[in-house]
Coordinates of C-alpha atoms and ligand atoms in Angstrom, one line a residue:
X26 CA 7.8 2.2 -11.0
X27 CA 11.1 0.6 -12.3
X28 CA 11.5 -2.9 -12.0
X29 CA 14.1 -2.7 -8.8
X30 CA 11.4 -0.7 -7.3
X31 CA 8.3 -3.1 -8.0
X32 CA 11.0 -6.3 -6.7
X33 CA 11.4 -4.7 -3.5
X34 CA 8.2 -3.7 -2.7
X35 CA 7.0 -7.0 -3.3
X36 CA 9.9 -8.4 -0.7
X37 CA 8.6 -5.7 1.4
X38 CA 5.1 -6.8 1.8
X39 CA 5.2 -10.5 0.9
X40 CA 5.2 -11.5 4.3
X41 CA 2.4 -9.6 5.1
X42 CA 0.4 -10.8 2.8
X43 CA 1.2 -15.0 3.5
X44 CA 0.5 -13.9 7.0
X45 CA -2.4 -12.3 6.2
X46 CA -3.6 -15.2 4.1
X47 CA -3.1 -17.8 7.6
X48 CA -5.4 -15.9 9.4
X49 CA -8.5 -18.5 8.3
X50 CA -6.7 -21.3 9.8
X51 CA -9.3 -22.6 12.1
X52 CA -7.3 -25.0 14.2
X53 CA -4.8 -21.9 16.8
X54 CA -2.2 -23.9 17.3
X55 CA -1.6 -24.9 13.8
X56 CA -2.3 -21.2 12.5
X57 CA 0.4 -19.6 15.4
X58 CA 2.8 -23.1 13.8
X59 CA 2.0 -22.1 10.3
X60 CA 2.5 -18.2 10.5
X61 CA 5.6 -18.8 13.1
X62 CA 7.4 -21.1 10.3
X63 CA 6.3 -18.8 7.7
X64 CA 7.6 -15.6 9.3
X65 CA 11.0 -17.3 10.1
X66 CA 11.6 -19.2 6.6
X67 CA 10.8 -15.9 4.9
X68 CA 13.6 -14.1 7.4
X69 CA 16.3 -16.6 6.6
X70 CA 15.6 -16.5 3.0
X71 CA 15.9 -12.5 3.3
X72 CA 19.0 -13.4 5.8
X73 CA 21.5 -15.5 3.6
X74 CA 19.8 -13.4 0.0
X75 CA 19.1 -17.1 -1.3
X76 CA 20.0 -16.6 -4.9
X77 CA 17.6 -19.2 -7.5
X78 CA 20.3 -21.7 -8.1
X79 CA 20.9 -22.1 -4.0
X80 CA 16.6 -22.4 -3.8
X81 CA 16.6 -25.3 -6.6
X82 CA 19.3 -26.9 -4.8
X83 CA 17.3 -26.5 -1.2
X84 CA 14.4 -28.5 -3.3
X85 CA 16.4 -30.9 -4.9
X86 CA 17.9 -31.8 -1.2
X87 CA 14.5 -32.4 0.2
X88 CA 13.0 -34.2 -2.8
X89 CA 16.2 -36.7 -2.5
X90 CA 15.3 -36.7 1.3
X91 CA 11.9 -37.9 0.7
X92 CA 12.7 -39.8 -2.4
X93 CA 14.8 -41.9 0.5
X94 CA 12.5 -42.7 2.7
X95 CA 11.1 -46.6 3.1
X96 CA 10.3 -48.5 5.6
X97 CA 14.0 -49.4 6.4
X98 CA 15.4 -46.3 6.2
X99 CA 13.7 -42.6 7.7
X100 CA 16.1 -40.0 6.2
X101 CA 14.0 -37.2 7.3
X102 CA 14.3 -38.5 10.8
X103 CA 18.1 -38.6 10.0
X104 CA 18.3 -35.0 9.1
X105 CA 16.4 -33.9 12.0
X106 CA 18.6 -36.1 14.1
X107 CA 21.7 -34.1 12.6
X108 CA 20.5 -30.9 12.8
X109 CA 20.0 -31.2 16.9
X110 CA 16.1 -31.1 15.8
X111 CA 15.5 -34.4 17.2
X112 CA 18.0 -33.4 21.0
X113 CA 15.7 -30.2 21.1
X114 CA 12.1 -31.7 20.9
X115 CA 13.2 -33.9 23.3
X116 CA 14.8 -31.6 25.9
X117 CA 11.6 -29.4 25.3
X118 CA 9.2 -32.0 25.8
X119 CA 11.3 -33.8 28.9
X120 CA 12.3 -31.3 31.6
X121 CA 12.8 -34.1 34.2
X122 CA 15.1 -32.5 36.3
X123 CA 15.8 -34.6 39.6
X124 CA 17.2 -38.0 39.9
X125 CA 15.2 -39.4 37.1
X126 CA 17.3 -40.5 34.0
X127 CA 18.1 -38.5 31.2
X128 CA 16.3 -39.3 27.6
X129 CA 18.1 -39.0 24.5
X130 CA 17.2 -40.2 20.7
X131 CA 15.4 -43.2 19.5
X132 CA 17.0 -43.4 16.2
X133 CA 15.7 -44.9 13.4
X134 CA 16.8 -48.7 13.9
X135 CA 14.4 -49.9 17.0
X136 CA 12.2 -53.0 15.9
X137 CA 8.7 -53.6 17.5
X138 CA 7.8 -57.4 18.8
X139 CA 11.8 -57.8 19.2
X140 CA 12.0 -61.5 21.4
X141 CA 10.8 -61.8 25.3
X142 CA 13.6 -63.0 27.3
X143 CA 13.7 -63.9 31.0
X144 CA 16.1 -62.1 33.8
X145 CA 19.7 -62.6 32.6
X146 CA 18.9 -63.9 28.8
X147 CA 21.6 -63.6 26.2
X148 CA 20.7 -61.5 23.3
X149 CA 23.6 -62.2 20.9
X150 CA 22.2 -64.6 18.8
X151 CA 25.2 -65.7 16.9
X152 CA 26.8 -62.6 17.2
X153 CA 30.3 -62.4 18.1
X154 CA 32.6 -60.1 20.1
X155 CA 33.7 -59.2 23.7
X156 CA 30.9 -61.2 25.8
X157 CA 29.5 -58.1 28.2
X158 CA 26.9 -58.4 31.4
X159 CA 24.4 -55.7 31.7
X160 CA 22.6 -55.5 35.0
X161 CA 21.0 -52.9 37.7
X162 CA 17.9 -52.2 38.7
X163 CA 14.5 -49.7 37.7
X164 CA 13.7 -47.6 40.6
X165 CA 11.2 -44.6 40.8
X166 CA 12.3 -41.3 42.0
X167 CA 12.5 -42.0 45.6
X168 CA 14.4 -45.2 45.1
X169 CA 12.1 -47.6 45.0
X170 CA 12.3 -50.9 42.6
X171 CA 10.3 -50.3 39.6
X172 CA 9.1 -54.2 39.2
X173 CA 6.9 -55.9 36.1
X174 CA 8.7 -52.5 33.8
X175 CA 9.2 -53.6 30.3
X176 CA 12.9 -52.9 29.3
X177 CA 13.5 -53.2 25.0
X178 CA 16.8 -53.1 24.1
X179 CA 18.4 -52.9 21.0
X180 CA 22.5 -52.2 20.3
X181 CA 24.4 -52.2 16.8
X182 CA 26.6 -55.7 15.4
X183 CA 30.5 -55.4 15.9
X184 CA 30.6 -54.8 12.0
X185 CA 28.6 -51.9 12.4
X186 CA 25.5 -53.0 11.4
X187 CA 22.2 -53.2 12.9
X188 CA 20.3 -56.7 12.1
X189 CA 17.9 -54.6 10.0
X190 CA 20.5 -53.2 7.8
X191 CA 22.0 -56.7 6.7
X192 CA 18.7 -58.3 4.8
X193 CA 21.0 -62.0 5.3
X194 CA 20.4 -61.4 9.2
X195 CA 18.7 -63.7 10.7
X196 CA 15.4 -62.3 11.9
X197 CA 16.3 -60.4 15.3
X198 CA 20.0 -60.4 16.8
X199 CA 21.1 -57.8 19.8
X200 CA 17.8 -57.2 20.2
X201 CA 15.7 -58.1 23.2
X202 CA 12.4 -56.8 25.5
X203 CA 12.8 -57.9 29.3
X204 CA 10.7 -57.2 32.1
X205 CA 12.4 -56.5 35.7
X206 CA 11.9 -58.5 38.6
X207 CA 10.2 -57.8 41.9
X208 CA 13.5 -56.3 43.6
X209 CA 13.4 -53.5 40.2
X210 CA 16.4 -55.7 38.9
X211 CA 17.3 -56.6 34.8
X212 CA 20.6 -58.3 33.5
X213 CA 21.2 -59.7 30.1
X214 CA 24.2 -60.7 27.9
X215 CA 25.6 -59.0 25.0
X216 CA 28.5 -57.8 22.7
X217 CA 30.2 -55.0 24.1
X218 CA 28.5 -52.0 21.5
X219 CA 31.0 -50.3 18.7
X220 CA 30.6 -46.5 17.3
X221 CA 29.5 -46.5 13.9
X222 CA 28.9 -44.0 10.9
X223 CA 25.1 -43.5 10.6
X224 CA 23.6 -43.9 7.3
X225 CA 25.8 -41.6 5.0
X226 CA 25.2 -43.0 1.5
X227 CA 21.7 -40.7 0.7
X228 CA 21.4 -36.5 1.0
X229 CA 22.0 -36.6 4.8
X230 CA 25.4 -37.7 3.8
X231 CA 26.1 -35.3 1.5
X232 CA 24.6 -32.7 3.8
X233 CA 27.3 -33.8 6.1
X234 CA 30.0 -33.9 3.8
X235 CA 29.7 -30.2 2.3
X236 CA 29.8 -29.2 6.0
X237 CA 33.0 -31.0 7.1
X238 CA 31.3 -33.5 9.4
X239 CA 31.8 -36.9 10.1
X240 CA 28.6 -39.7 10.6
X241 CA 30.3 -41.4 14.0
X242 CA 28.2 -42.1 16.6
X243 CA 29.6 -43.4 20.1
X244 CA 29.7 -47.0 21.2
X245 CA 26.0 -47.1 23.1
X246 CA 23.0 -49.3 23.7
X247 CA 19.7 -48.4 23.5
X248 CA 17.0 -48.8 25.8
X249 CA 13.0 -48.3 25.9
X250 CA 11.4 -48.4 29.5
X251 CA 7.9 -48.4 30.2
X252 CA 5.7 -48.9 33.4
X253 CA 2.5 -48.2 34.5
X254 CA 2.2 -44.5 36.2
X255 CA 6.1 -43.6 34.7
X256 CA 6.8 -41.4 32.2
X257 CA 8.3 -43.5 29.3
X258 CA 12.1 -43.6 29.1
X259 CA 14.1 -43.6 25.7
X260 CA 17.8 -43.5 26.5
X261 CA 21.1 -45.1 25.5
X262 CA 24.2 -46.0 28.2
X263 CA 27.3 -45.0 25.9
X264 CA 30.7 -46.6 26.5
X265 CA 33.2 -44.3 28.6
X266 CA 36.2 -43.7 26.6
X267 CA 34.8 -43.8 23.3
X268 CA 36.6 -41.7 20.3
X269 CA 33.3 -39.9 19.4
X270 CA 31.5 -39.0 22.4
X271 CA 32.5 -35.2 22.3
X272 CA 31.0 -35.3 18.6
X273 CA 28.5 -37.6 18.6
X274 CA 26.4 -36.8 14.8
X275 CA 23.0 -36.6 16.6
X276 CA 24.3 -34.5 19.9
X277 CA 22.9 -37.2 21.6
X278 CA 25.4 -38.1 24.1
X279 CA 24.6 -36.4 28.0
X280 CA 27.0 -37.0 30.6
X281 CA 25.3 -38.9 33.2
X282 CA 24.7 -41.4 30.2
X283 CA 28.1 -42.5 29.7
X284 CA 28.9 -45.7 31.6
X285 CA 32.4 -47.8 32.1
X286 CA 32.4 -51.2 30.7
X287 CA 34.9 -53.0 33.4
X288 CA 36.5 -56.0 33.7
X289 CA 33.9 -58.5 34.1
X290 CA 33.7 -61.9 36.5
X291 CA 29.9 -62.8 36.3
X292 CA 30.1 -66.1 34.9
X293 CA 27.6 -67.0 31.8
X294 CA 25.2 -69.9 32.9
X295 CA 25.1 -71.8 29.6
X296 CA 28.4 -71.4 28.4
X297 CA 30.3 -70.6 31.3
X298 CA 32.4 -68.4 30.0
X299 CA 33.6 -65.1 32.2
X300 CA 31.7 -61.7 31.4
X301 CA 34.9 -59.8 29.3
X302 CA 33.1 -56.5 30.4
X303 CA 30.8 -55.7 32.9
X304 CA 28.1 -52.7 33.0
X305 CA 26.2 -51.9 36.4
X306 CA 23.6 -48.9 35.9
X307 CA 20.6 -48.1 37.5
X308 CA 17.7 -46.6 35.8
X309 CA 15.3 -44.0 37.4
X310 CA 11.6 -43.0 35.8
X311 CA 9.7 -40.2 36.7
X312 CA 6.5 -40.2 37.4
X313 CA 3.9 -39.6 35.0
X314 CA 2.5 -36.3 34.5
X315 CA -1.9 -36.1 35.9
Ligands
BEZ3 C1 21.0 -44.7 16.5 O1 21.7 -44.6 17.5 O2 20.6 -45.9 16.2 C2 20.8 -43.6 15.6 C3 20.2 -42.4 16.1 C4 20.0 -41.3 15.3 C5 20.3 -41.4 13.9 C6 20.9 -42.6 13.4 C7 21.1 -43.7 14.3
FE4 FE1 22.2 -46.7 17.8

């Protein structure tokens, strides 16, 4: 057999024979997860004829990705984020359907324990920028008030920043956890959100880079709703009008997400200033699955 011949024989059944290899796995689900990645990875590699140089480059990017990772900073989140990875777990795993709000990504820059604040709290914290109400209610499917739900939120600075990527922050700013009243309602006071780049300085950047795309992500706050008997909600409200919400870097943005930020007249009961901006958006949880 010439060498050609012995190469392509061994492309021919190599498959096979990793397959083949699986079939001990004792655990189903992780030998149909092994042998499905394995089949696929092997197809692509057979797809694009991934020449040696293009291979060590594929390890190189991963090892960086890795090499990245702390406990500030998740770039293997971030490249499942921009590959729609992160978008299609979640529309898998949450078919809601109905009235019940749509989920979208968590992201990487939520912080657990962030300060309990009464009905109508101000969350800046020093930051400045154009003073904003949020308020609505959580209501269940059928429109009744969700009460005692525990609302986090969490937004970035208007220099783009989130608190935990500036290490001179002080400890939490735009960051809050409420819990709604007996009527289902929340309100708090904020900075009206920015778009900004995600993190672009590691491999995810330069993965975006060779590929002509930019790191913007729509102005948006986040939000984490929990309640007894409701499925959990992890959304955003993204600000209508915004530059990047047709190209958002993590395909996160849905339509029924996007909110107008209008001309405000609540008036702040510390400072008294007038709300610049005002946001009114009702939340709906579905209920959780028996
Ligand atoms: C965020 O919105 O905080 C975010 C989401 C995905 C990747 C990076 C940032
Ligand atoms: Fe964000």
């Amino acid at each position: 057999m010439n060498v050609k011949h012995a190469e392509t024989s061994v492309a021919a059944t190599l498959t096979e024979q990793v397959l083949e290899r699986l079939e001990t796995t004792p655990d189903p689900r992780v030998k149909y997860i092994m042998q499905s990645l394995v089949a696929h990875l092997h197809d692509f590699v057979r797809k694009v004829n991934l020449s040696e140089e293009e291979w060590a480059q594929g390890i190189d990017f991963l090892t960086r990705t890795g090499q990245m990772c702390n406990e500030r900073r998740q770039e293997f989140i971030l490249l499942s984020d921009t590959l729609g990875i992160s978008m299609l777990v979640d529309a898998i795993n949450h078919q809601r359907g109905g009235a019940a709000t749509e989920n979208t990504v968590f992201g990487p820059f939520h912080v657990e324990g962030s300060p309990q604040l009464p009905y109508g709290a101000d969350i800046r914290f020093g930051v400045e920028g154009e003073l904003t109400f949020v308020h609505g209610k959580v209501l269940s499917a059928d429109g009744q008030p969700v009460a005692h739900a525990q609302m986090e939120v969490w937004q970035v600075r208007p220099d783009r920043l989130y608190d935990v990527q500036d290490a001179q922050a002080p400890h939490m700013q735009l960051r809050a956890t409420f819990h709604t009243r007996e009527d289902g309602s929340y309100a708090f006071w904020t900075v009206k959100p920015v778009s900004y780049p995600i993190p672009a300085d590691g491999p995810v950047g330069d993965m975006l880079n060779a590929c002509g795309r930019h790191p913007w992500r729509p102005a948006h706050i986040h939000f984490r709703i929990r309640a007894d008997g409701y499925q959990t909600l992890v959304t955003h409200l993204f600000a209508a009008g915004d530059a990047w919400l047709q190209s958002d870097a993590v395909f996160g943005v849905k339509d029924s997400l996007i909110v107008a930020f209008n001309p405000g007249t609540a008036i702040h009961p510390d400072t008294h200033e007038t709300a610049a901006l005002e946001v009114e958006y009702d939340f709906v949880l579905a209920p959780q699955m028996s």
